[in-house]
């Protein structure tokens, strides 16, 4: 199957030559890399006043993950005690729920939505 034809008005047939110092080129390469794009696409976006979106990692940090694991273990112990008809102090249950709320807030806010890099 053939590639769809590009509208001639949108076809990129023109080019511009730009001279940069080695330091400027390194900065440009670094910004393009952070934007996970090519230098050409980054320069084009910059020249046209567009911003480049950087997707940050959505993985939470290991400390938060470890804290959540520990709290999960505590919740499991509380559930087992309740199922075995043992008494569980309401204050203990509320404390665990408060910790969970706090950690979930941290987890969800760990990776704010994509931020914009200014060209």
Coordinates of C-alpha atoms in Angstrom, one line a residue:
X1 CA 0.0 0.0 0.0
X2 CA 1.4 3.4 -1.0
X3 CA 1.9 6.3 1.4
X4 CA -0.8 9.0 1.2
X5 CA 0.3 12.0 -0.8
X6 CA 1.1 15.1 1.2
X7 CA -0.7 18.3 0.2
X8 CA 1.9 20.4 -1.8
X9 CA 1.2 23.4 0.4
X10 CA 2.3 21.3 3.5
X11 CA 5.2 19.6 1.9
X12 CA 8.5 20.8 3.4
X13 CA 10.7 21.6 0.5
X14 CA 12.5 24.7 1.8
X15 CA 15.4 24.9 4.2
X16 CA 17.2 27.5 6.3
X17 CA 20.9 27.3 7.3
X18 CA 21.8 28.5 10.8
X19 CA 25.2 29.0 12.2
X20 CA 25.7 28.2 15.9
X21 CA 28.6 28.1 18.3
X22 CA 29.4 24.7 19.8
X23 CA 27.9 25.8 23.1
X24 CA 24.7 26.9 21.4
X25 CA 24.5 23.7 19.5
X26 CA 24.9 21.7 22.7
X27 CA 22.1 23.7 24.4
X28 CA 19.9 23.2 21.4
X29 CA 20.5 19.4 21.3
X30 CA 19.8 19.2 25.1
X31 CA 16.5 21.0 24.8
X32 CA 15.4 18.9 21.8
X33 CA 16.4 15.7 23.7
X34 CA 14.4 16.8 26.8
X35 CA 11.5 17.4 24.5
X36 CA 12.0 14.0 23.0
X37 CA 12.0 15.4 19.5
X38 CA 14.5 16.1 16.8
X39 CA 16.5 19.3 16.6
X40 CA 14.8 20.1 13.4
X41 CA 11.3 19.7 14.9
X42 CA 12.4 21.6 18.0
X43 CA 13.8 24.6 15.9
X44 CA 10.7 24.6 13.7
X45 CA 8.4 24.7 16.8
X46 CA 10.5 27.5 18.3
X47 CA 10.6 29.6 15.2
X48 CA 6.8 29.3 14.9
X49 CA 6.2 30.2 18.5
X50 CA 5.0 26.8 19.5
X51 CA 6.0 25.0 22.7
X52 CA 7.4 21.5 23.0
X53 CA 5.6 19.3 25.5
X54 CA 7.7 17.1 27.7
X55 CA 6.2 14.0 29.1
X56 CA 7.6 13.3 32.5
X57 CA 7.8 9.8 34.0
X58 CA 4.6 8.7 35.6
X59 CA 6.3 6.2 37.8
X60 CA 6.1 7.1 41.5
X61 CA 9.3 7.2 43.6
X62 CA 10.4 4.0 45.4
X63 CA 10.0 5.6 48.9
X64 CA 6.3 6.3 48.2
X65 CA 5.8 2.8 46.8
X66 CA 7.4 1.3 49.9
X67 CA 5.2 3.4 52.2
X68 CA 2.1 2.3 50.4
X69 CA 3.2 -1.4 50.6
X70 CA 3.7 -1.1 54.4
X71 CA 0.3 0.5 54.8
X72 CA -1.2 -2.2 52.6
X73 CA 0.3 -4.8 55.0
X74 CA -1.3 -3.0 58.0
X75 CA -4.7 -2.8 56.3
X76 CA -4.5 -6.5 55.5
X77 CA -3.7 -7.2 59.2
X78 CA -6.7 -5.1 60.3
X79 CA -9.0 -6.9 57.8
X80 CA -7.9 -10.3 59.1
X81 CA -8.5 -9.1 62.7
X82 CA -11.9 -7.8 61.8
X83 CA -12.8 -11.1 60.0
X84 CA -11.6 -13.1 63.0
X85 CA -14.0 -11.1 65.2
X86 CA -11.2 -9.4 67.0
X87 CA -11.7 -5.8 68.0
X88 CA -9.9 -3.1 66.1
X89 CA -9.5 0.3 67.6
X90 CA -11.4 2.8 65.4
X91 CA -8.5 5.3 66.0
X92 CA -6.1 2.9 64.5
X93 CA -8.3 2.4 61.5
X94 CA -8.7 6.2 61.0
X95 CA -4.9 6.7 61.3
X96 CA -4.3 4.1 58.6
X97 CA -6.9 5.7 56.4
X98 CA -5.4 9.2 56.9
X99 CA -1.9 7.9 56.0
X100 CA -3.4 6.3 52.9
X101 CA -5.1 9.5 51.8
X102 CA -1.8 11.4 52.3
X103 CA 0.2 8.9 50.3
X104 CA -2.3 8.6 47.5
X105 CA -2.3 12.4 47.2
X106 CA 1.5 12.3 47.0
X107 CA 1.4 9.5 44.5
X108 CA -1.1 11.2 42.3
X109 CA 0.7 14.6 42.5
X110 CA 4.1 13.1 42.0
X111 CA 3.9 13.6 38.2
X112 CA 2.0 16.7 37.4
X113 CA 0.7 16.9 33.9
X114 CA 3.2 17.5 31.1
X115 CA 5.1 20.7 31.5
X116 CA 6.0 23.0 28.7
X117 CA 9.6 23.8 27.7
X118 CA 10.2 27.2 26.4
X119 CA 12.3 27.1 23.2

